[in-house]
Short mmCIF file of N, CA and C in Angstrom, two decimals:
data_model
loop_
_atom_site.label_atom_id
_atom_site.label_comp_id
_atom_site.label_asym_id
_atom_site.label_seq_id
_atom_site.Cartn_x
_atom_site.Cartn_y
_atom_site.Cartn_z
N HIS A 557 0.83 -1.20 0.01
CA HIS A 557 -0.01 0.01 -0.02
C HIS A 557 0.85 1.27 0.00
N LEU A 558 1.97 1.25 0.74
CA LEU A 558 2.89 2.37 0.80
C LEU A 558 3.48 2.67 -0.56
N GLN A 559 3.84 1.63 -1.30
CA GLN A 559 4.38 1.80 -2.63
C GLN A 559 3.39 2.45 -3.57
N SER A 560 2.11 2.07 -3.47
CA SER A 560 1.05 2.67 -4.27
C SER A 560 0.86 4.15 -4.00
N CYS A 561 0.91 4.49 -2.66
CA CYS A 561 0.77 5.90 -2.29
C CYS A 561 1.92 6.75 -2.83
N LYS A 562 3.17 6.20 -2.79
CA LYS A 562 4.32 6.90 -3.32
C LYS A 562 4.20 7.16 -4.80
N MET A 563 3.71 6.13 -5.53
CA MET A 563 3.50 6.26 -6.98
C MET A 563 2.43 7.29 -7.28
N ASN A 564 1.34 7.24 -6.52
CA ASN A 564 0.29 8.22 -6.74
C ASN A 564 0.76 9.65 -6.44
N SER A 565 1.57 9.80 -5.40
CA SER A 565 2.10 11.12 -5.05
C SER A 565 3.06 11.61 -6.17
N ALA A 566 3.90 10.72 -6.66
CA ALA A 566 4.82 11.11 -7.75
C ALA A 566 4.03 11.47 -9.00
N ALA A 567 2.99 10.76 -9.30
CA ALA A 567 2.17 11.06 -10.45
C ALA A 567 1.48 12.41 -10.27
N ALA A 568 0.98 12.70 -9.07
CA ALA A 568 0.35 13.98 -8.83
C ALA A 568 1.30 15.11 -8.94
N VAL A 569 2.52 14.95 -8.44
CA VAL A 569 3.54 16.00 -8.58
C VAL A 569 3.91 16.23 -10.03
N LEU A 570 4.05 15.18 -10.76
CA LEU A 570 4.38 15.29 -12.18
C LEU A 570 3.27 16.01 -12.92
N LEU A 571 2.05 15.64 -12.68
CA LEU A 571 0.89 16.28 -13.30
C LEU A 571 0.83 17.76 -12.95
N ALA A 572 1.06 18.10 -11.69
CA ALA A 572 1.10 19.51 -11.26
C ALA A 572 2.15 20.30 -12.00
N CYS A 573 3.36 19.69 -12.14
CA CYS A 573 4.46 20.36 -12.84
C CYS A 573 4.10 20.57 -14.34
N LEU A 574 3.51 19.59 -14.95
CA LEU A 574 3.10 19.76 -16.37
C LEU A 574 2.05 20.82 -16.51
N CYS A 575 1.10 20.87 -15.58
CA CYS A 575 0.04 21.91 -15.64
C CYS A 575 0.65 23.30 -15.46
N LEU A 576 1.56 23.43 -14.54
CA LEU A 576 2.23 24.74 -14.34
C LEU A 576 3.04 25.14 -15.55
N ALA A 577 3.71 24.20 -16.13
CA ALA A 577 4.54 24.53 -17.34
C ALA A 577 3.60 24.96 -18.48
N ALA A 578 2.49 24.26 -18.68
CA ALA A 578 1.53 24.65 -19.73
C ALA A 578 0.93 25.97 -19.44
N HIS A 579 0.60 26.22 -18.20
CA HIS A 579 0.05 27.54 -17.81
C HIS A 579 1.05 28.65 -18.01
N ALA A 580 2.30 28.43 -17.71
CA ALA A 580 3.33 29.45 -17.89
C ALA A 580 3.49 29.81 -19.38
N GLN A 581 3.22 28.91 -20.30
CA GLN A 581 3.29 29.21 -21.69
C GLN A 581 2.22 30.21 -22.13
N ALA A 582 1.16 30.37 -21.35
CA ALA A 582 0.10 31.31 -21.70
C ALA A 582 0.45 32.74 -21.39
N PHE A 583 1.51 32.98 -20.61
CA PHE A 583 1.86 34.32 -20.22
C PHE A 583 2.88 34.86 -21.16
N GLU A 584 2.82 36.17 -21.38
CA GLU A 584 3.84 36.88 -22.14
C GLU A 584 4.27 38.04 -21.30
N VAL A 585 5.45 37.96 -20.73
CA VAL A 585 5.96 39.04 -19.83
C VAL A 585 6.94 39.84 -20.69
N SER A 586 6.80 41.16 -20.58
CA SER A 586 7.70 42.04 -21.38
C SER A 586 8.12 43.21 -20.52
N PHE A 587 9.39 43.53 -20.57
CA PHE A 587 9.92 44.68 -19.89
C PHE A 587 10.50 45.61 -20.91
N GLY A 588 10.46 46.90 -20.62
CA GLY A 588 11.02 47.89 -21.55
C GLY A 588 9.97 48.49 -22.40
N SER A 589 10.38 48.94 -23.57
CA SER A 589 9.48 49.62 -24.49
C SER A 589 8.58 48.64 -25.24
N CYS A 590 7.55 49.18 -25.82
CA CYS A 590 6.63 48.38 -26.59
C CYS A 590 7.26 48.00 -27.93
N PRO A 591 6.84 46.88 -28.48
CA PRO A 591 7.35 46.51 -29.82
C PRO A 591 6.86 47.48 -30.87
N GLU A 592 7.53 47.51 -32.01
CA GLU A 592 7.13 48.38 -33.09
C GLU A 592 5.72 48.00 -33.54
N LYS A 593 4.95 49.04 -33.95
CA LYS A 593 3.60 48.85 -34.40
C LYS A 593 3.66 48.02 -35.70
N GLY A 594 2.85 47.02 -35.84
CA GLY A 594 2.74 46.25 -37.02
C GLY A 594 1.91 46.94 -38.09
N ASN A 595 1.75 46.27 -39.21
CA ASN A 595 0.91 46.81 -40.28
C ASN A 595 -0.54 46.75 -39.84
N THR A 596 -1.30 47.74 -40.22
CA THR A 596 -2.73 47.73 -39.98
C THR A 596 -3.47 47.58 -41.25
N VAL A 597 -4.74 47.17 -41.16
CA VAL A 597 -5.54 46.96 -42.30
C VAL A 597 -5.85 48.26 -43.04
N ALA A 598 -5.61 48.35 -44.31
CA ALA A 598 -5.95 49.53 -45.12
C ALA A 598 -7.41 49.51 -45.48
N ASN A 599 -7.99 50.66 -45.70
CA ASN A 599 -9.39 50.75 -46.13
C ASN A 599 -10.34 50.04 -45.15
N PHE A 600 -10.16 50.32 -43.88
CA PHE A 600 -10.91 49.67 -42.82
C PHE A 600 -12.36 50.08 -42.93
N GLU A 601 -13.25 49.07 -42.91
CA GLU A 601 -14.68 49.29 -42.98
C GLU A 601 -15.31 48.72 -41.69
N PRO A 602 -15.70 49.59 -40.74
CA PRO A 602 -16.26 49.10 -39.49
C PRO A 602 -17.44 48.17 -39.67
N GLY A 603 -18.21 48.36 -40.69
CA GLY A 603 -19.39 47.51 -40.93
C GLY A 603 -19.03 46.04 -41.16
N ARG A 604 -17.83 45.77 -41.64
CA ARG A 604 -17.38 44.38 -41.86
C ARG A 604 -16.81 43.78 -40.59
N TYR A 605 -16.57 44.63 -39.58
CA TYR A 605 -15.94 44.18 -38.32
C TYR A 605 -16.97 43.87 -37.28
N VAL A 606 -18.18 44.40 -37.42
CA VAL A 606 -19.21 44.25 -36.39
C VAL A 606 -19.77 42.83 -36.32
N GLY A 607 -20.39 42.52 -35.21
CA GLY A 607 -21.00 41.21 -34.93
C GLY A 607 -20.29 40.54 -33.80
N PRO A 608 -20.69 39.31 -33.54
CA PRO A 608 -20.05 38.58 -32.40
C PRO A 608 -18.71 37.98 -32.79
N TRP A 609 -17.76 38.05 -31.88
CA TRP A 609 -16.45 37.44 -32.00
C TRP A 609 -16.26 36.48 -30.83
N TYR A 610 -15.71 35.32 -31.08
CA TYR A 610 -15.54 34.32 -30.06
C TYR A 610 -14.06 34.07 -29.80
N GLU A 611 -13.70 33.95 -28.55
CA GLU A 611 -12.34 33.74 -28.14
C GLU A 611 -11.97 32.26 -28.34
N ILE A 612 -10.91 32.02 -29.09
CA ILE A 612 -10.45 30.67 -29.26
C ILE A 612 -9.06 30.47 -28.59
N GLU A 613 -8.36 31.53 -28.30
CA GLU A 613 -7.10 31.46 -27.60
C GLU A 613 -6.83 32.79 -26.96
N ARG A 614 -6.09 32.84 -25.86
CA ARG A 614 -5.85 34.08 -25.21
C ARG A 614 -4.57 34.03 -24.34
N TYR A 615 -4.05 35.21 -24.09
CA TYR A 615 -3.02 35.37 -23.08
C TYR A 615 -3.73 35.50 -21.77
N ALA A 616 -3.11 35.02 -20.65
CA ALA A 616 -3.76 35.14 -19.35
C ALA A 616 -3.85 36.62 -18.95
N GLN A 617 -5.00 36.96 -18.50
CA GLN A 617 -5.31 38.34 -18.04
C GLN A 617 -5.95 38.24 -16.66
N ILE A 618 -5.61 39.09 -15.75
CA ILE A 618 -6.13 38.99 -14.38
C ILE A 618 -7.64 39.14 -14.38
N PHE A 619 -8.19 40.01 -15.30
CA PHE A 619 -9.61 40.20 -15.27
C PHE A 619 -10.37 39.02 -15.88
N GLU A 620 -9.70 38.10 -16.51
CA GLU A 620 -10.34 36.88 -17.03
C GLU A 620 -10.09 35.65 -16.14
N LEU A 621 -9.50 35.86 -15.00
CA LEU A 621 -9.10 34.75 -14.10
C LEU A 621 -10.32 33.88 -13.80
N LEU A 622 -10.18 32.62 -14.09
CA LEU A 622 -11.20 31.60 -13.88
C LEU A 622 -12.46 31.79 -14.74
N GLY A 623 -12.39 32.65 -15.72
CA GLY A 623 -13.53 32.89 -16.63
C GLY A 623 -13.40 31.97 -17.85
N LYS A 624 -14.50 31.84 -18.57
CA LYS A 624 -14.50 31.03 -19.77
C LYS A 624 -15.54 31.55 -20.76
N CYS A 625 -15.52 31.04 -21.95
CA CYS A 625 -16.51 31.35 -23.00
C CYS A 625 -16.60 32.84 -23.24
N ALA A 626 -15.47 33.50 -23.37
CA ALA A 626 -15.47 34.97 -23.65
C ALA A 626 -15.90 35.29 -25.06
N THR A 627 -16.69 36.34 -25.16
CA THR A 627 -17.11 36.83 -26.45
C THR A 627 -16.96 38.36 -26.49
N ALA A 628 -16.93 38.89 -27.64
CA ALA A 628 -16.93 40.35 -27.88
C ALA A 628 -17.97 40.64 -28.94
N ASP A 629 -18.90 41.52 -28.65
CA ASP A 629 -19.94 41.89 -29.65
C ASP A 629 -19.71 43.31 -30.07
N TYR A 630 -19.38 43.50 -31.34
CA TYR A 630 -19.06 44.86 -31.87
C TYR A 630 -20.27 45.31 -32.68
N ARG A 631 -20.56 46.61 -32.52
CA ARG A 631 -21.69 47.24 -33.25
C ARG A 631 -21.28 48.64 -33.70
N GLU A 632 -21.76 49.04 -34.87
CA GLU A 632 -21.52 50.45 -35.31
C GLU A 632 -22.39 51.36 -34.45
N ASP A 633 -21.78 52.43 -33.98
CA ASP A 633 -22.52 53.45 -33.22
C ASP A 633 -23.22 54.37 -34.23
N LYS A 634 -24.54 54.33 -34.25
CA LYS A 634 -25.28 55.12 -35.24
C LYS A 634 -25.26 56.62 -34.95
N ASP A 635 -24.87 56.98 -33.68
CA ASP A 635 -24.87 58.38 -33.27
C ASP A 635 -23.53 59.05 -33.50
N VAL A 636 -22.44 58.29 -33.54
CA VAL A 636 -21.10 58.88 -33.68
C VAL A 636 -20.40 58.19 -34.88
N GLU A 637 -20.11 58.96 -35.91
CA GLU A 637 -19.47 58.41 -37.08
C GLU A 637 -18.06 57.92 -36.76
N GLY A 638 -17.72 56.73 -37.24
CA GLY A 638 -16.39 56.20 -37.02
C GLY A 638 -16.24 55.51 -35.67
N ARG A 639 -17.33 55.34 -34.95
CA ARG A 639 -17.24 54.73 -33.63
C ARG A 639 -17.87 53.34 -33.67
N VAL A 640 -17.21 52.40 -33.01
CA VAL A 640 -17.72 51.01 -32.86
C VAL A 640 -17.90 50.77 -31.35
N THR A 641 -19.06 50.27 -30.96
CA THR A 641 -19.28 49.90 -29.56
C THR A 641 -18.93 48.43 -29.39
N VAL A 642 -18.53 48.10 -28.15
CA VAL A 642 -18.15 46.69 -27.85
C VAL A 642 -18.71 46.31 -26.50
N THR A 643 -19.21 45.10 -26.42
CA THR A 643 -19.57 44.52 -25.12
C THR A 643 -18.83 43.15 -25.01
N ASN A 644 -17.94 43.08 -24.05
CA ASN A 644 -17.22 41.84 -23.78
C ASN A 644 -17.95 41.09 -22.66
N THR A 645 -18.16 39.80 -22.90
CA THR A 645 -18.89 39.00 -21.93
C THR A 645 -18.10 37.68 -21.67
N MET A 646 -18.16 37.19 -20.44
CA MET A 646 -17.59 35.88 -20.14
C MET A 646 -18.42 35.24 -19.06
N ARG A 647 -18.29 33.91 -18.98
CA ARG A 647 -18.97 33.17 -17.93
C ARG A 647 -17.98 32.94 -16.76
N THR A 648 -18.50 33.20 -15.53
CA THR A 648 -17.65 33.05 -14.36
C THR A 648 -17.67 31.63 -13.81
N ILE A 649 -16.86 31.39 -12.82
CA ILE A 649 -16.87 30.06 -12.19
C ILE A 649 -18.18 29.77 -11.45
N PHE A 650 -18.97 30.82 -11.22
CA PHE A 650 -20.26 30.65 -10.59
C PHE A 650 -21.42 30.48 -11.60
N ASN A 651 -20.98 30.30 -12.88
CA ASN A 651 -21.91 30.03 -13.98
C ASN A 651 -22.83 31.22 -14.25
N THR A 652 -22.34 32.45 -14.03
CA THR A 652 -23.07 33.66 -14.37
C THR A 652 -22.26 34.42 -15.37
N ASN A 653 -22.92 35.25 -16.15
CA ASN A 653 -22.23 36.08 -17.14
C ASN A 653 -21.90 37.41 -16.55
N VAL A 654 -20.75 37.93 -16.87
CA VAL A 654 -20.32 39.31 -16.53
C VAL A 654 -19.93 40.00 -17.82
N SER A 655 -20.24 41.29 -17.89
CA SER A 655 -19.95 42.02 -19.12
C SER A 655 -19.27 43.33 -18.83
N GLN A 656 -18.57 43.84 -19.80
CA GLN A 656 -17.87 45.13 -19.76
C GLN A 656 -18.11 45.79 -21.11
N SER A 657 -18.59 47.03 -21.08
CA SER A 657 -18.91 47.73 -22.36
C SER A 657 -17.92 48.87 -22.56
N GLY A 658 -17.80 49.23 -23.83
CA GLY A 658 -16.92 50.34 -24.20
C GLY A 658 -17.13 50.71 -25.64
N TYR A 659 -16.18 51.47 -26.17
CA TYR A 659 -16.26 51.86 -27.56
C TYR A 659 -14.86 52.07 -28.15
N ALA A 660 -14.78 52.12 -29.44
CA ALA A 660 -13.55 52.38 -30.14
C ALA A 660 -13.77 53.40 -31.20
N ASP A 661 -12.95 54.44 -31.21
CA ASP A 661 -13.02 55.49 -32.21
C ASP A 661 -11.89 55.32 -33.22
N ILE A 662 -12.18 55.42 -34.50
CA ILE A 662 -11.16 55.34 -35.51
C ILE A 662 -10.31 56.60 -35.38
N THR A 663 -8.96 56.45 -35.23
CA THR A 663 -8.10 57.56 -35.11
C THR A 663 -7.28 57.85 -36.38
N SER A 664 -7.32 56.91 -37.29
CA SER A 664 -6.55 57.09 -38.55
C SER A 664 -7.25 58.08 -39.48
N THR A 665 -6.46 58.89 -40.13
CA THR A 665 -7.00 59.84 -41.11
C THR A 665 -6.84 59.30 -42.54
N ASP A 666 -6.15 58.18 -42.69
CA ASP A 666 -5.92 57.62 -44.04
C ASP A 666 -6.67 56.32 -44.27
N GLY A 667 -7.65 56.01 -43.44
CA GLY A 667 -8.48 54.83 -43.69
C GLY A 667 -7.95 53.51 -43.12
N HIS A 668 -6.84 53.55 -42.33
CA HIS A 668 -6.30 52.34 -41.77
C HIS A 668 -7.04 51.99 -40.48
N ALA A 669 -6.93 50.75 -40.08
CA ALA A 669 -7.61 50.24 -38.87
C ALA A 669 -6.79 50.60 -37.64
N GLU A 670 -6.84 51.86 -37.26
CA GLU A 670 -6.18 52.32 -36.04
C GLU A 670 -7.27 52.92 -35.14
N LEU A 671 -7.45 52.36 -33.96
CA LEU A 671 -8.54 52.76 -33.09
C LEU A 671 -8.09 53.08 -31.69
N ASN A 672 -8.78 53.95 -31.02
CA ASN A 672 -8.59 54.27 -29.62
C ASN A 672 -9.73 53.60 -28.87
N VAL A 673 -9.40 52.63 -27.99
CA VAL A 673 -10.44 51.85 -27.31
C VAL A 673 -10.61 52.37 -25.88
N VAL A 674 -11.88 52.53 -25.49
CA VAL A 674 -12.17 53.03 -24.13
C VAL A 674 -13.22 52.08 -23.53
N PHE A 675 -12.94 51.61 -22.29
CA PHE A 675 -13.94 50.79 -21.60
C PHE A 675 -14.50 51.62 -20.43
N ASN A 676 -15.82 51.45 -20.26
CA ASN A 676 -16.52 52.15 -19.17
C ASN A 676 -16.27 51.43 -17.87
N VAL A 677 -15.36 51.95 -17.05
CA VAL A 677 -15.00 51.31 -15.81
C VAL A 677 -15.84 51.90 -14.73
N PRO A 678 -16.53 51.05 -13.93
CA PRO A 678 -17.42 51.57 -12.88
C PRO A 678 -16.65 52.25 -11.79
#
């Protein structure tokens, strides 16, 4: 029986180490300046961007801790030209949905997909 307990303990430690290693791969830590800005989409059309978006992969974020099934719903703001509204939603460990709303204004003057994003923080 003692041999079985030792093997189970070793297996549990190995599994925990593998889980921690996999979890560590989800983080991206960076010090110093931001990387150079990449290319943005030319001739950006907000109407083609709107609708529901589903998360298939993510970097770990403190605000998404223990959350799952994250979505982002983008809509054109009919009152403000060049503005897109967004509602981000996720399911918590308590099986309830939480949401955060905001908007993005197009800041580019040449039609590129460059936006300033603002979230309404309570």
